[in-house]
């Protein structure tokens, strides 16, 4: 007698492993192309074990890398399309300020990407946004298109449209093995599925999946402290929900960069985080580290006392998130070098959420054997030497 959890259907056009924002948008595009798609998620939804949970992410046009800049108009358009499809607000325009030393190469690249000539000095920034205090000689660039994506809401929305277009989402099913071939066989804790195409978007777990396929990708999961800081006097810091997002580039005290979002998730608390973390095993990310292993808090406290003096210098709320970094912090979006019907999307390095609509489109195109919509050279697996071993 079949177990009650035994799936009624086992064969699909495409299987996608990992229902975070990247996998969900990949499945969304496939379903809209009338491909019978199975989206597998190892945890029961919603969950906070990966990289796509939480209430907010920054979306921006400003990028130092021109290949991401070229994607952003398409991303904004697709986010707006998803809002229209679900009747849900997924984005709040707040603007973003990029802070750093004058002439800093990445800051200058951001300025050029926006097509603006003006940079703001400390006095000009303070007039616009009284809560920010630039240090002497530093400058800021304003990205007026930027804002906040409501992350949890966005993930639910894209999965809703995927299902509406006939897609199958099975959560609480951990993938146990992948057998490559002309037809790929995926065995989970609940069943066995087959499809001529497989896409792996498993976040911090991707490395382990591709190892069994003979691929050794340089993916490093990091545990990130997501910190929220209280206003010293409610409403006095000028950092409420109408303030902009920000990010830093080229600050000596924060070489990995610091970013912040206005008070949206928790009233009176501003989200300010270091764009860096501690290497971790994704299976153990919920273990609480000792305070001695959280050097990023000291970096953030020092930054806040100098740049955001209206905030307390100790976090009021701390949460965690996973980044999965590549050595160059560019994504991996490519076919397996040996098994061309297996596509991998990985290494989103803490800046992939905003780009997920286009990432999903590209992974869909790769899987279907189509010419990708964008130049893929920066996302190729072959940029890392020696990744292919014995399967």
Short mmCIF file of C-alpha atoms in Angstrom, two decimals:
data_model
loop_
_atom_site.label_atom_id
_atom_site.label_comp_id
_atom_site.label_asym_id
_atom_site.label_seq_id
_atom_site.Cartn_x
_atom_site.Cartn_y
_atom_site.Cartn_z
CA UNK A 1 0.00 0.00 0.00
CA UNK A 2 1.42 3.40 -0.98
CA UNK A 3 2.33 5.76 1.81
CA UNK A 4 -0.09 8.67 2.22
CA UNK A 5 2.68 11.10 1.18
CA UNK A 6 3.43 9.22 -2.04
CA UNK A 7 3.13 11.74 -4.88
CA UNK A 8 0.50 11.05 -7.51
CA UNK A 9 2.72 12.39 -10.29
CA UNK A 10 6.40 11.73 -10.85
CA UNK A 11 7.30 13.07 -14.33
CA UNK A 12 7.68 16.74 -15.26
CA UNK A 13 9.18 18.92 -17.99
CA UNK A 14 11.51 20.63 -15.51
CA UNK A 15 12.44 20.17 -11.84
CA UNK A 16 13.73 23.14 -9.80
CA UNK A 17 15.45 22.40 -6.49
CA UNK A 18 15.17 25.24 -3.96
CA UNK A 19 12.16 27.54 -3.52
CA UNK A 20 13.94 30.67 -2.41
CA UNK A 21 13.44 33.80 -4.46
CA UNK A 22 15.78 32.66 -7.29
CA UNK A 23 14.27 29.20 -7.68
CA UNK A 24 10.74 30.54 -7.34
CA UNK A 25 11.25 33.12 -10.09
CA UNK A 26 12.87 30.45 -12.28
CA UNK A 27 9.82 28.22 -11.81
CA UNK A 28 7.54 31.24 -12.42
CA UNK A 29 9.13 31.90 -15.83
CA UNK A 30 9.01 28.21 -16.78
CA UNK A 31 5.33 27.92 -15.86
CA UNK A 32 4.52 31.03 -17.87
CA UNK A 33 6.21 29.28 -20.81
CA UNK A 34 3.77 26.38 -20.28
CA UNK A 35 6.42 24.01 -18.96
CA UNK A 36 5.12 21.46 -16.46
CA UNK A 37 7.38 22.43 -13.56
CA UNK A 38 8.03 20.92 -10.13
CA UNK A 39 9.52 23.24 -7.50
CA UNK A 40 11.02 21.38 -4.52
CA UNK A 41 11.78 22.91 -1.11
CA UNK A 42 13.39 20.97 1.73
CA UNK A 43 11.78 23.04 4.51
CA UNK A 44 8.13 23.68 5.23
CA UNK A 45 7.15 27.12 3.90
CA UNK A 46 7.49 29.80 5.07
CA UNK A 47 10.86 29.33 6.76
CA UNK A 48 13.84 31.42 7.87
CA UNK A 49 16.66 28.94 7.22
CA UNK A 50 17.98 30.36 3.95
CA UNK A 51 18.57 33.67 2.19
CA UNK A 52 15.10 34.81 1.06
CA UNK A 53 13.22 35.39 4.33
CA UNK A 54 12.67 38.66 6.19
CA UNK A 55 10.55 41.64 5.39
CA UNK A 56 12.85 43.89 3.38
CA UNK A 57 15.61 44.07 0.75
CA UNK A 58 17.12 47.02 -1.10
CA UNK A 59 16.40 47.49 -4.80
CA UNK A 60 18.49 50.04 -6.68
CA UNK A 61 19.58 51.15 -10.11
CA UNK A 62 23.07 52.18 -8.96
CA UNK A 63 25.64 49.42 -9.42
CA UNK A 64 29.40 49.63 -9.93
CA UNK A 65 29.19 46.74 -12.44
CA UNK A 66 27.65 47.71 -15.76
CA UNK A 67 26.36 44.18 -16.41
CA UNK A 68 24.08 44.42 -13.37
CA UNK A 69 23.08 47.97 -14.30
CA UNK A 70 21.85 46.73 -17.68
CA UNK A 71 19.57 44.21 -15.95
CA UNK A 72 17.94 46.60 -13.49
CA UNK A 73 15.32 48.23 -15.80
CA UNK A 74 14.08 44.72 -16.66
CA UNK A 75 14.06 43.84 -12.94
CA UNK A 76 11.94 46.88 -12.04
CA UNK A 77 9.56 46.07 -14.89
CA UNK A 78 9.16 42.43 -13.80
CA UNK A 79 8.65 43.37 -10.15
CA UNK A 80 5.89 45.76 -11.27
CA UNK A 81 4.40 43.00 -13.41
CA UNK A 82 4.30 40.69 -10.38
CA UNK A 83 2.60 43.43 -8.35
CA UNK A 84 -0.05 43.74 -11.07
CA UNK A 85 -0.52 39.96 -11.32
CA UNK A 86 -1.14 39.60 -7.59
CA UNK A 87 -2.64 42.97 -6.69
CA UNK A 88 0.02 43.24 -3.98
CA UNK A 89 2.37 46.10 -3.16
CA UNK A 90 5.91 44.71 -3.23
CA UNK A 91 8.01 47.89 -3.45
CA UNK A 92 8.28 51.21 -1.66
CA UNK A 93 10.34 53.94 -3.29
CA UNK A 94 12.58 55.54 -0.67
CA UNK A 95 15.69 56.52 -2.62
CA UNK A 96 19.19 55.40 -1.71
CA UNK A 97 22.36 57.26 -0.82
CA UNK A 98 25.76 55.75 -1.63
CA UNK A 99 28.38 57.06 0.81
CA UNK A 100 32.15 57.07 0.46
CA UNK A 101 35.37 58.97 -0.15
CA UNK A 102 35.40 61.27 -3.19
CA UNK A 103 36.85 59.59 -6.25
CA UNK A 104 36.34 56.08 -4.84
CA UNK A 105 36.20 53.92 -8.01
CA UNK A 106 33.03 51.97 -7.21
CA UNK A 107 31.21 55.07 -5.99
CA UNK A 108 32.19 56.87 -9.19
CA UNK A 109 30.96 53.88 -11.20
CA UNK A 110 27.62 54.10 -9.37
CA UNK A 111 27.40 57.81 -10.17
CA UNK A 112 28.06 57.12 -13.85
CA UNK A 113 25.52 54.28 -13.89
CA UNK A 114 22.87 56.75 -12.73
CA UNK A 115 23.91 59.37 -15.29
CA UNK A 116 24.23 62.07 -12.62
CA UNK A 117 26.97 64.68 -12.32
CA UNK A 118 26.22 65.89 -8.82
CA UNK A 119 27.65 64.48 -5.63
CA UNK A 120 26.39 65.60 -2.23
CA UNK A 121 28.73 66.88 0.45
CA UNK A 122 28.03 66.58 4.18
CA UNK A 123 25.96 69.78 4.35
CA UNK A 124 23.83 68.92 1.30
CA UNK A 125 23.16 65.40 2.55
CA UNK A 126 22.21 66.67 5.98
CA UNK A 127 19.72 69.12 4.47
CA UNK A 128 18.07 66.32 2.49
CA UNK A 129 18.28 63.65 5.21
CA UNK A 130 18.98 65.11 8.64
CA UNK A 131 19.70 61.73 10.21
CA UNK A 132 22.91 61.19 8.22
CA UNK A 133 26.24 62.71 9.18
CA UNK A 134 28.99 62.37 6.59
CA UNK A 135 32.57 62.62 7.78
CA UNK A 136 34.78 65.47 6.61
CA UNK A 137 35.57 65.28 2.90
CA UNK A 138 33.24 62.38 2.17
CA UNK A 139 30.48 62.51 -0.44
CA UNK A 140 27.22 60.81 -1.32
CA UNK A 141 25.44 59.90 -4.56
CA UNK A 142 21.63 59.80 -4.62
CA UNK A 143 19.74 57.04 -6.46
CA UNK A 144 16.16 58.32 -6.50
CA UNK A 145 14.80 55.16 -8.18
CA UNK A 146 15.82 52.92 -5.29
CA UNK A 147 13.68 51.59 -2.50
CA UNK A 148 12.62 48.63 -0.43
CA UNK A 149 11.28 45.29 -1.64
CA UNK A 150 8.98 43.51 0.81
CA UNK A 151 10.81 40.20 0.71
CA UNK A 152 8.46 37.73 2.43
CA UNK A 153 5.50 39.18 0.54
CA UNK A 154 7.41 38.99 -2.75
CA UNK A 155 8.32 35.34 -2.24
CA UNK A 156 4.70 34.43 -1.53
CA UNK A 157 3.54 36.41 -4.57
CA UNK A 158 5.85 34.74 -7.08
CA UNK A 159 4.98 31.29 -5.73
CA UNK A 160 1.27 32.14 -5.96
CA UNK A 161 1.57 33.06 -9.65
CA UNK A 162 3.66 29.96 -10.32
CA UNK A 163 0.91 27.77 -8.89
CA UNK A 164 -1.75 29.76 -10.73
CA UNK A 165 0.00 28.88 -14.01
CA UNK A 166 -0.12 25.16 -13.19
CA UNK A 167 3.17 24.75 -11.35
CA UNK A 168 3.61 22.21 -8.56
CA UNK A 169 5.32 23.32 -5.33
CA UNK A 170 6.22 20.60 -2.84
CA UNK A 171 7.73 21.80 0.43
CA UNK A 172 9.05 19.75 3.33
CA UNK A 173 10.81 17.42 0.85
CA UNK A 174 14.55 17.12 1.22
CA UNK A 175 16.43 16.00 -1.88
CA UNK A 176 18.45 12.87 -1.13
CA UNK A 177 20.08 12.21 -4.50
CA UNK A 178 20.34 13.39 -8.10
CA UNK A 179 20.98 10.89 -10.88
CA UNK A 180 22.07 12.66 -14.10
CA UNK A 181 21.25 11.41 -17.57
CA UNK A 182 19.08 12.25 -20.56
CA UNK A 183 16.30 12.04 -17.97
CA UNK A 184 17.38 13.33 -14.56
CA UNK A 185 16.10 11.40 -11.55
CA UNK A 186 15.64 13.28 -8.27
CA UNK A 187 14.95 11.27 -5.12
CA UNK A 188 13.50 13.07 -2.11
CA UNK A 189 12.29 12.05 1.32
CA UNK A 190 8.80 11.68 -0.17
CA UNK A 191 9.22 10.34 -3.68
CA UNK A 192 11.14 9.95 -6.93
CA UNK A 193 10.75 12.49 -9.74
CA UNK A 194 12.01 12.52 -13.32
CA UNK A 195 12.46 15.29 -15.87
CA UNK A 196 14.61 15.97 -18.94
CA UNK A 197 15.78 19.23 -17.30
CA UNK A 198 16.94 20.11 -13.78
CA UNK A 199 17.73 23.51 -12.29
CA UNK A 200 19.55 23.75 -8.93
CA UNK A 201 18.93 26.94 -6.94
CA UNK A 202 19.51 25.58 -3.45
CA UNK A 203 21.32 28.54 -1.91
CA UNK A 204 23.87 27.54 0.73
CA UNK A 205 23.11 23.85 0.05
CA UNK A 206 24.06 24.08 -3.64
CA UNK A 207 27.69 23.12 -3.07
CA UNK A 208 26.71 19.77 -1.60
CA UNK A 209 24.29 19.03 -4.44
CA UNK A 210 26.79 19.72 -7.20
CA UNK A 211 29.55 17.78 -5.43
CA UNK A 212 27.62 14.58 -6.15
CA UNK A 213 27.60 15.70 -9.80
CA UNK A 214 31.41 16.00 -9.86
CA UNK A 215 31.46 19.80 -9.60
CA UNK A 216 33.47 21.62 -6.94
CA UNK A 217 32.24 25.21 -6.93
CA UNK A 218 33.99 27.78 -4.71
CA UNK A 219 30.85 28.63 -2.72
CA UNK A 220 31.23 29.91 0.84
CA UNK A 221 28.09 30.15 3.02
CA UNK A 222 28.28 33.03 5.50
CA UNK A 223 26.12 33.66 8.56
CA UNK A 224 25.09 37.31 8.51
CA UNK A 225 23.93 39.29 11.52
CA UNK A 226 20.85 41.33 10.55
CA UNK A 227 20.66 44.13 13.12
CA UNK A 228 17.99 46.69 13.99
CA UNK A 229 18.92 49.86 15.91
CA UNK A 230 16.58 51.99 18.01
CA UNK A 231 16.19 55.74 17.71
CA UNK A 232 17.43 57.50 20.86
CA UNK A 233 14.30 59.66 20.86
CA UNK A 234 11.37 58.37 18.79
CA UNK A 235 10.96 60.43 15.64
CA UNK A 236 13.90 62.70 16.40
CA UNK A 237 16.58 61.06 14.28
CA UNK A 238 14.96 61.73 10.93
CA UNK A 239 15.38 58.03 10.19
CA UNK A 240 11.79 56.89 10.06
CA UNK A 241 9.97 55.17 7.24
CA UNK A 242 10.43 58.19 4.93
CA UNK A 243 14.24 58.12 5.11
CA UNK A 244 16.29 56.53 2.31
CA UNK A 245 18.21 53.30 2.13
CA UNK A 246 21.98 53.68 2.12
CA UNK A 247 25.15 51.76 1.42
CA UNK A 248 28.83 52.55 1.92
CA UNK A 249 31.70 51.99 -0.49
CA UNK A 250 35.40 52.30 0.25
CA UNK A 251 35.25 53.11 3.97
CA UNK A 252 38.44 51.96 5.67
CA UNK A 253 36.58 50.92 8.83
CA UNK A 254 34.13 48.77 6.83
CA UNK A 255 35.96 47.25 3.85
CA UNK A 256 33.04 44.95 3.02
CA UNK A 257 30.51 47.78 3.11
CA UNK A 258 27.60 48.65 5.38
CA UNK A 259 24.00 49.04 4.26
CA UNK A 260 20.81 50.26 5.89
CA UNK A 261 17.07 50.46 5.34
CA UNK A 262 14.52 52.81 6.92
CA UNK A 263 12.23 51.98 9.80
CA UNK A 264 9.71 49.72 8.04
CA UNK A 265 9.82 46.29 9.67
CA UNK A 266 9.96 47.38 13.31
CA UNK A 267 8.62 50.86 14.13
CA UNK A 268 11.39 53.09 15.45
CA UNK A 269 14.15 50.62 14.48
CA UNK A 270 16.48 51.09 11.52
CA UNK A 271 18.03 48.07 9.80
CA UNK A 272 21.81 48.52 9.53
CA UNK A 273 24.05 45.57 8.62
CA UNK A 274 27.63 44.77 7.68
CA UNK A 275 27.83 43.18 4.21
CA UNK A 276 29.93 40.37 5.60
CA UNK A 277 29.71 37.46 8.00
CA UNK A 278 31.24 34.32 9.45
CA UNK A 279 31.76 31.09 7.48
CA UNK A 280 29.10 28.59 8.46
CA UNK A 281 27.60 25.20 7.77
CA UNK A 282 24.02 25.88 6.60
CA UNK A 283 22.84 22.89 8.64
CA UNK A 284 24.10 24.62 11.80
CA UNK A 285 23.20 28.25 11.10
CA UNK A 286 20.65 28.40 13.93
CA UNK A 287 23.32 27.79 16.55
CA UNK A 288 23.80 31.04 18.45
CA UNK A 289 27.45 32.16 18.33
CA UNK A 290 29.19 33.69 21.31
CA UNK A 291 29.44 37.48 21.41
CA UNK A 292 33.20 37.12 20.82
CA UNK A 293 32.44 35.63 17.41
CA UNK A 294 30.38 38.69 16.32
CA UNK A 295 33.06 41.26 15.41
CA UNK A 296 30.66 42.83 12.91
CA UNK A 297 28.62 44.31 15.78
CA UNK A 298 31.61 46.39 16.88
CA UNK A 299 32.10 47.60 13.29
CA UNK A 300 28.43 48.60 13.09
CA UNK A 301 28.39 50.28 16.50
CA UNK A 302 31.38 52.42 15.55
CA UNK A 303 29.79 53.33 12.21
CA UNK A 304 26.48 54.30 13.82
CA UNK A 305 28.09 56.54 16.42
CA UNK A 306 29.85 58.45 13.61
CA UNK A 307 27.30 58.45 10.78
CA UNK A 308 23.88 57.91 12.42
CA UNK A 309 24.14 59.69 15.77
CA UNK A 310 20.37 59.57 16.32
CA UNK A 311 20.52 55.81 16.87
CA UNK A 312 21.50 53.80 19.92
CA UNK A 313 24.88 52.11 19.45
CA UNK A 314 23.79 48.60 20.47
CA UNK A 315 21.30 46.62 18.38
CA UNK A 316 17.78 46.26 19.76
CA UNK A 317 16.96 43.21 17.61
CA UNK A 318 19.31 40.70 15.95
CA UNK A 319 18.32 38.15 13.33
CA UNK A 320 20.35 36.03 10.93
CA UNK A 321 20.50 35.35 7.22
CA UNK A 322 22.73 33.29 4.94
CA UNK A 323 24.85 34.65 2.12
CA UNK A 324 26.47 32.21 -0.28
CA UNK A 325 29.49 33.99 -1.71
CA UNK A 326 31.65 33.35 -4.73
CA UNK A 327 35.28 34.61 -4.65
CA UNK A 328 34.42 37.53 -6.97
CA UNK A 329 30.88 38.02 -5.55
CA UNK A 330 29.35 37.58 -9.01
CA UNK A 331 26.64 35.00 -9.52
CA UNK A 332 26.97 31.53 -11.05
CA UNK A 333 24.35 31.10 -13.79
CA UNK A 334 25.41 28.30 -16.10
CA UNK A 335 24.91 24.78 -17.37
CA UNK A 336 26.82 21.96 -15.75
CA UNK A 337 30.01 21.54 -17.86
CA UNK A 338 29.35 17.79 -18.29
CA UNK A 339 25.54 17.50 -18.02
CA UNK A 340 24.09 20.24 -20.19
CA UNK A 341 20.50 19.56 -19.09
CA UNK A 342 21.42 20.51 -15.51
CA UNK A 343 21.53 24.27 -14.86
CA UNK A 344 22.95 25.91 -11.73
CA UNK A 345 22.08 29.26 -10.15
CA UNK A 346 24.22 30.00 -7.10
CA UNK A 347 26.56 32.38 -5.28
CA UNK A 348 24.24 35.37 -5.02
CA UNK A 349 26.61 36.88 -2.47
CA UNK A 350 24.09 38.96 -0.58
CA UNK A 351 22.96 41.10 -3.51
CA UNK A 352 20.79 38.79 -5.59
CA UNK A 353 17.25 39.36 -4.32
CA UNK A 354 16.54 42.49 -6.38
CA UNK A 355 17.82 40.74 -9.52
CA UNK A 356 15.78 37.56 -9.03
CA UNK A 357 13.21 38.29 -11.78
CA UNK A 358 15.97 38.46 -14.40
CA UNK A 359 18.01 35.66 -12.83
CA UNK A 360 14.94 33.42 -13.07
CA UNK A 361 14.45 34.41 -16.71
CA UNK A 362 18.09 33.61 -17.53
CA UNK A 363 18.01 30.22 -15.78
CA UNK A 364 14.77 29.43 -17.63
CA UNK A 365 16.39 30.35 -20.97
CA UNK A 366 19.51 28.30 -20.22
CA UNK A 367 17.41 25.28 -19.29
CA UNK A 368 15.34 25.51 -22.46
CA UNK A 369 18.45 25.83 -24.66
CA UNK A 370 17.64 29.39 -25.71
CA UNK A 371 19.99 32.30 -26.29
CA UNK A 372 20.17 34.15 -22.94
CA UNK A 373 18.78 37.68 -22.80
CA UNK A 374 22.07 39.03 -21.40
CA UNK A 375 25.80 38.40 -21.79
CA UNK A 376 26.60 35.51 -19.44
CA UNK A 377 30.41 35.76 -19.43
CA UNK A 378 30.57 37.13 -15.87
CA UNK A 379 28.42 34.26 -14.56
CA UNK A 380 30.17 31.30 -16.20
CA UNK A 381 31.36 28.34 -14.14
CA UNK A 382 34.54 28.19 -16.24
CA UNK A 383 35.83 31.44 -14.71
CA UNK A 384 36.83 29.25 -11.75
CA UNK A 385 39.60 26.81 -12.74
CA UNK A 386 39.60 23.19 -11.68
CA UNK A 387 35.92 22.90 -10.73
CA UNK A 388 35.16 19.71 -12.66
CA UNK A 389 36.14 16.49 -10.91
CA UNK A 390 34.98 12.91 -11.16
CA UNK A 391 31.23 12.47 -10.83
#
